[in-house]
PDB file of C-alpha atoms in Angstrom:
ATOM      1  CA  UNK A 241       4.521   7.233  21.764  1.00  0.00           C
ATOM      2  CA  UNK A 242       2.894   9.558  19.535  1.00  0.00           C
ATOM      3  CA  UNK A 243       4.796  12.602  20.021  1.00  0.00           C
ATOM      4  CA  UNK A 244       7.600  10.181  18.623  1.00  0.00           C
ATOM      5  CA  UNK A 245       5.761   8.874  15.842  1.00  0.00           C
ATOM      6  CA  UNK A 246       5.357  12.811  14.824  1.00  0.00           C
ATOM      7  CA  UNK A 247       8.826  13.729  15.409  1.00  0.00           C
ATOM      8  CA  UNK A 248      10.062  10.538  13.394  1.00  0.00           C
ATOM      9  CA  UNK A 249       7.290  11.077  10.261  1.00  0.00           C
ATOM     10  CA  UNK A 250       9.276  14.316   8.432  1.00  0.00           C
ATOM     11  CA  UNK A 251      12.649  12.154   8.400  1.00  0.00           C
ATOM     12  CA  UNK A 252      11.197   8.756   7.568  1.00  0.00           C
ATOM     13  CA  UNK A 253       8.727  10.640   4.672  1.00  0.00           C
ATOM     14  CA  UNK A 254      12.442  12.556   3.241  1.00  0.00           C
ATOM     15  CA  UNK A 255      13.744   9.963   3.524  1.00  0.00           C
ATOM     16  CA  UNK A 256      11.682   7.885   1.825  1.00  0.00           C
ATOM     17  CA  UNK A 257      11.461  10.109  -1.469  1.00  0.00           C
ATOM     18  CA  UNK A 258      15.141   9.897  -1.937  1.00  0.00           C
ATOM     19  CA  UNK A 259      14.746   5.829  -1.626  1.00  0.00           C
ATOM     20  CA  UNK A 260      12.208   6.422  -4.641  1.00  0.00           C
ATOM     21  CA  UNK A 261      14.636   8.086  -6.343  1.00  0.00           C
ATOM     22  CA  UNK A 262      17.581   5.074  -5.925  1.00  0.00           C
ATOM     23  CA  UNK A 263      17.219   1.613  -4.668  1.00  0.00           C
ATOM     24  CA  UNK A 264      14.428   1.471  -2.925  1.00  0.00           C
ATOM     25  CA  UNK A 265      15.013  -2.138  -1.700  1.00  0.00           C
ATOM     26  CA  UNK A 266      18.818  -1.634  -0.851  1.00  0.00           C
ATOM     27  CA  UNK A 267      17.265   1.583   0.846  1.00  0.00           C
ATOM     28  CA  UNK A 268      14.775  -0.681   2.934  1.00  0.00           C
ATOM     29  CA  UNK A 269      18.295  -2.859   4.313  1.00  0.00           C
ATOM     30  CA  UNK A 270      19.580  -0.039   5.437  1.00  0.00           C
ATOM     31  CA  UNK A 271      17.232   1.039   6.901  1.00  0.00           C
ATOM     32  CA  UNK A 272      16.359  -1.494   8.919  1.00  0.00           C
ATOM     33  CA  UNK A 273      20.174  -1.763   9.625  1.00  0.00           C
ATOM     34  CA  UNK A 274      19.579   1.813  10.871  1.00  0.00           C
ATOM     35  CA  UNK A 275      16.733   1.142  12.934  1.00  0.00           C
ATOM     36  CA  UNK A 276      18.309  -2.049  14.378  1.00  0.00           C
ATOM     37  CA  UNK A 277      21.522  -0.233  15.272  1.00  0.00           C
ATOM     38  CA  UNK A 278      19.721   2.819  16.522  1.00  0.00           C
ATOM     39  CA  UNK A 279      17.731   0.848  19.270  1.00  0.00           C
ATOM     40  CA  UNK A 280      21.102  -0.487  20.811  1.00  0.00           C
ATOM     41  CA  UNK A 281      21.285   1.025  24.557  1.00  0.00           C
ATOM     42  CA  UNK A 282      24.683   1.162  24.056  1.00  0.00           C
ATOM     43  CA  UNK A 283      24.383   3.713  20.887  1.00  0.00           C
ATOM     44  CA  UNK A 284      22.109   5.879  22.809  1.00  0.00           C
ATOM     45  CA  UNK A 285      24.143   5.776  25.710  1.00  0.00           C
ATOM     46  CA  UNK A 286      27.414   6.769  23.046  1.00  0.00           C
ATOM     47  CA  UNK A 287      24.681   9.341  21.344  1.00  0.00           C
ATOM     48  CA  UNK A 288      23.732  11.016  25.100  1.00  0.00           C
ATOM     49  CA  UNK A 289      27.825  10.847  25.615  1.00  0.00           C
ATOM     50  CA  UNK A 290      28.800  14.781  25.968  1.00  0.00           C
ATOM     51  CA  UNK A 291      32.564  13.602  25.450  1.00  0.00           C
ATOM     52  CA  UNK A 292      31.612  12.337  21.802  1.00  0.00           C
ATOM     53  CA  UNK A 293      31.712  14.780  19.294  1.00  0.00           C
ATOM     54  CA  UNK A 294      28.982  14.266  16.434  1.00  0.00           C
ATOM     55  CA  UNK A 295      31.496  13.376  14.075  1.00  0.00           C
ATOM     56  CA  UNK A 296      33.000  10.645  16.117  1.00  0.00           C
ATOM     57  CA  UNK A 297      29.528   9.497  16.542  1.00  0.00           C
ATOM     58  CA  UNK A 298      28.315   9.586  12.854  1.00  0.00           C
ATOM     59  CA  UNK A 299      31.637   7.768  12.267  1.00  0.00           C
ATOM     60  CA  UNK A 300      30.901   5.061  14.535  1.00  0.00           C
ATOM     61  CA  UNK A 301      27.225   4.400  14.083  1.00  0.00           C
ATOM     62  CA  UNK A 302      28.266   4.593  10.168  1.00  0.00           C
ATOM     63  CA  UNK A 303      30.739   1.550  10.986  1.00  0.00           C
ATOM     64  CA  UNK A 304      28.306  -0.415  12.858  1.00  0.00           C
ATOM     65  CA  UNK A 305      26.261  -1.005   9.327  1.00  0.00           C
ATOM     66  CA  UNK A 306      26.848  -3.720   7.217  1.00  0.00           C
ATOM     67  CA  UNK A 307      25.156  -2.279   3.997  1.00  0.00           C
ATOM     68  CA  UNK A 308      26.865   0.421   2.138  1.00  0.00           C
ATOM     69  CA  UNK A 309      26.337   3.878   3.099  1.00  0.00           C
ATOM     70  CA  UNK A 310      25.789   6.142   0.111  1.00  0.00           C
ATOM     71  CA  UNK A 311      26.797   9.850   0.561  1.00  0.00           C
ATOM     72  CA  UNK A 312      22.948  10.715   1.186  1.00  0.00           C
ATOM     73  CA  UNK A 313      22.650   7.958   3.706  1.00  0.00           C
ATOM     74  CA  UNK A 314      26.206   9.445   5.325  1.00  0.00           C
ATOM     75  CA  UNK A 315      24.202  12.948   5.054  1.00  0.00           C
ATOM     76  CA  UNK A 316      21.123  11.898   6.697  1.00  0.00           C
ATOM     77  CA  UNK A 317      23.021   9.704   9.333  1.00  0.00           C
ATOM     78  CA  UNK A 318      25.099  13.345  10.499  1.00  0.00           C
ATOM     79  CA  UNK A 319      21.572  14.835  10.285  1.00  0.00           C
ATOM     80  CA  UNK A 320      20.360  12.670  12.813  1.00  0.00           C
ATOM     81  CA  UNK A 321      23.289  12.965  15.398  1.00  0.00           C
ATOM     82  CA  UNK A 322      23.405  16.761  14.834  1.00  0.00           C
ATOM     83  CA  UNK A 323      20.248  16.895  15.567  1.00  0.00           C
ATOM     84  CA  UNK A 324      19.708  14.498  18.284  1.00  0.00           C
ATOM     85  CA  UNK A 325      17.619  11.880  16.654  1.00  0.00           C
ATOM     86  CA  UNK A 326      19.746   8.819  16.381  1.00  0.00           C
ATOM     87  CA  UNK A 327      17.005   7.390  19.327  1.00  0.00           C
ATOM     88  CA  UNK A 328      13.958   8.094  16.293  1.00  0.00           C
ATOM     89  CA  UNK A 329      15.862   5.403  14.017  1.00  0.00           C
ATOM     90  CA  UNK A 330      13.546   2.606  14.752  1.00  0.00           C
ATOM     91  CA  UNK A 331      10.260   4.722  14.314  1.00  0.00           C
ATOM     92  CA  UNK A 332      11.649   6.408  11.493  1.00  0.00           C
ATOM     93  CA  UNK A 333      12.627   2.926   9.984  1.00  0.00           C
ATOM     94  CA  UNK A 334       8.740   1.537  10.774  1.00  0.00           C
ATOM     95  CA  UNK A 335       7.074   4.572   9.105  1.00  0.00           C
ATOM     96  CA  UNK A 336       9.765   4.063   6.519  1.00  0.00           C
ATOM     97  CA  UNK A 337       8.220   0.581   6.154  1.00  0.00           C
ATOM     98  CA  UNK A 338       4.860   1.439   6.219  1.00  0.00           C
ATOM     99  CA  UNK A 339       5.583   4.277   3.479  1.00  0.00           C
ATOM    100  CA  UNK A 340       7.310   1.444   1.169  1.00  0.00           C
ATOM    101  CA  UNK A 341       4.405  -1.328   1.967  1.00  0.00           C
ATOM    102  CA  UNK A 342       2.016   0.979   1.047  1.00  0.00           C
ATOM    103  CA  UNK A 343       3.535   1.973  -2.076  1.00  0.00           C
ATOM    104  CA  UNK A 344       4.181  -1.886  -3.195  1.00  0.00           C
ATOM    105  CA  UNK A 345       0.512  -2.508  -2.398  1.00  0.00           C
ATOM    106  CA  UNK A 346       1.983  -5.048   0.445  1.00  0.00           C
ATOM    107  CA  UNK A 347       1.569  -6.124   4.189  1.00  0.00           C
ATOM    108  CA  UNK A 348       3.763  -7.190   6.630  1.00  0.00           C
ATOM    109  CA  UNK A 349       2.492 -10.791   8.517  1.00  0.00           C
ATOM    110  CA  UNK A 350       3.304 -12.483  11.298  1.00  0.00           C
ATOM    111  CA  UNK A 351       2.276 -16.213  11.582  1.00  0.00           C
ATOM    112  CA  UNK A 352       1.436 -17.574  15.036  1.00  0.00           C
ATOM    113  CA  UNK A 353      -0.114 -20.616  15.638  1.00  0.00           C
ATOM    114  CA  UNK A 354      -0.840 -22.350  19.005  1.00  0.00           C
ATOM    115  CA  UNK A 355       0.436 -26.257  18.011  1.00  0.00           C
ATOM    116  CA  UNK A 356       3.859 -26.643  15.968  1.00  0.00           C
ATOM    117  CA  UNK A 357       3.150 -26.547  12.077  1.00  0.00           C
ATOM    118  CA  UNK A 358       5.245 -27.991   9.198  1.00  0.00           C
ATOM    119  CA  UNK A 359       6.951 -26.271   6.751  1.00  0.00           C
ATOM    120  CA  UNK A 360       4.293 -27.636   4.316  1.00  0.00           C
ATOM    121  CA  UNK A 361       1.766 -25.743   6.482  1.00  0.00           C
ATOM    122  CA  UNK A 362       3.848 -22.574   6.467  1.00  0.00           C
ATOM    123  CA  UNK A 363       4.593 -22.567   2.323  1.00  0.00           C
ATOM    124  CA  UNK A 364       0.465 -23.322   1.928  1.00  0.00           C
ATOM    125  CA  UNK A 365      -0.471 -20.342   3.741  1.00  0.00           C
ATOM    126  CA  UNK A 366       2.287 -18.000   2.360  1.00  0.00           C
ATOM    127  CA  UNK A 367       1.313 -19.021  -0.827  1.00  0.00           C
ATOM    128  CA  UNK A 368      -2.731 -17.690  -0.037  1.00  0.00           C
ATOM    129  CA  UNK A 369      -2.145 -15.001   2.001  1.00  0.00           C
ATOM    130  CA  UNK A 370       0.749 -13.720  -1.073  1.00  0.00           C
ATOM    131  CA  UNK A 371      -2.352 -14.325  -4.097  1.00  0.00           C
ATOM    132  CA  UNK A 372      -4.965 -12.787  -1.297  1.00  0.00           C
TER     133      UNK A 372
END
């Protein structure tokens, strides 16, 4: 796992400074669009296809995406498939996070509890752990 984190860390660190440049929160959509998409066995399996060329394959993952693609996304989606790295997306899109978080001074959460709590419950503790 970290051989991947260190192959993933140059892409999700470029690609972060061109997010800084642009929208960084339509950036962080896409991205996670990316990652999403990229973790789909079936868009591995199409990526691993030797019968797809790269174009028909940045084509296709491009179409899978709901957010719009910018020509630097489009660049850096080709990238990828030339290089054989569509299988990185969801490492690259969690040091992408981590990179924005850390930037925003923020923290990603996730609330478990053991016994079912109300949605009072769940605004009161949003509301300290957001001021803490």
């Amino acid at each position: 796992m970290a051989e991947l984190a260190t192959v993933a860390r140059p892409y999700a660190e470029a690609l972060f400074r061109v997010a800084q440049e642009g929208d960084l929160n339509a950036w962080s959509e896409l991205v996670s669009e990316m990652a999403q998409a990229g973790a789909h066995p079936d868009v591995i399996a199409l990526a691993q296809n030797p019968n797809v060329s790269d174009a028909q394959m940045a084509e296709t993952f491009t179409a899978l995406l709901k957010s719009n693609v910018t020509a630097q996304a489009a660049n850096f989606i080709q990238m990828l498939v030339e290089n054989g790295r569509i299988a990185l997306l969801p490492e690259i899109g969690a040091q992408f996070h981590a990179l924005k978080n850390a930037r925003e001074g923020a923290a990603d959460a996730e609330i478990t509890s053991a016994f079912p709590i109300s949605d009072a419950q769940v605004a009161d503790l949003l509301g300290t752990l957001e001021v803490s």
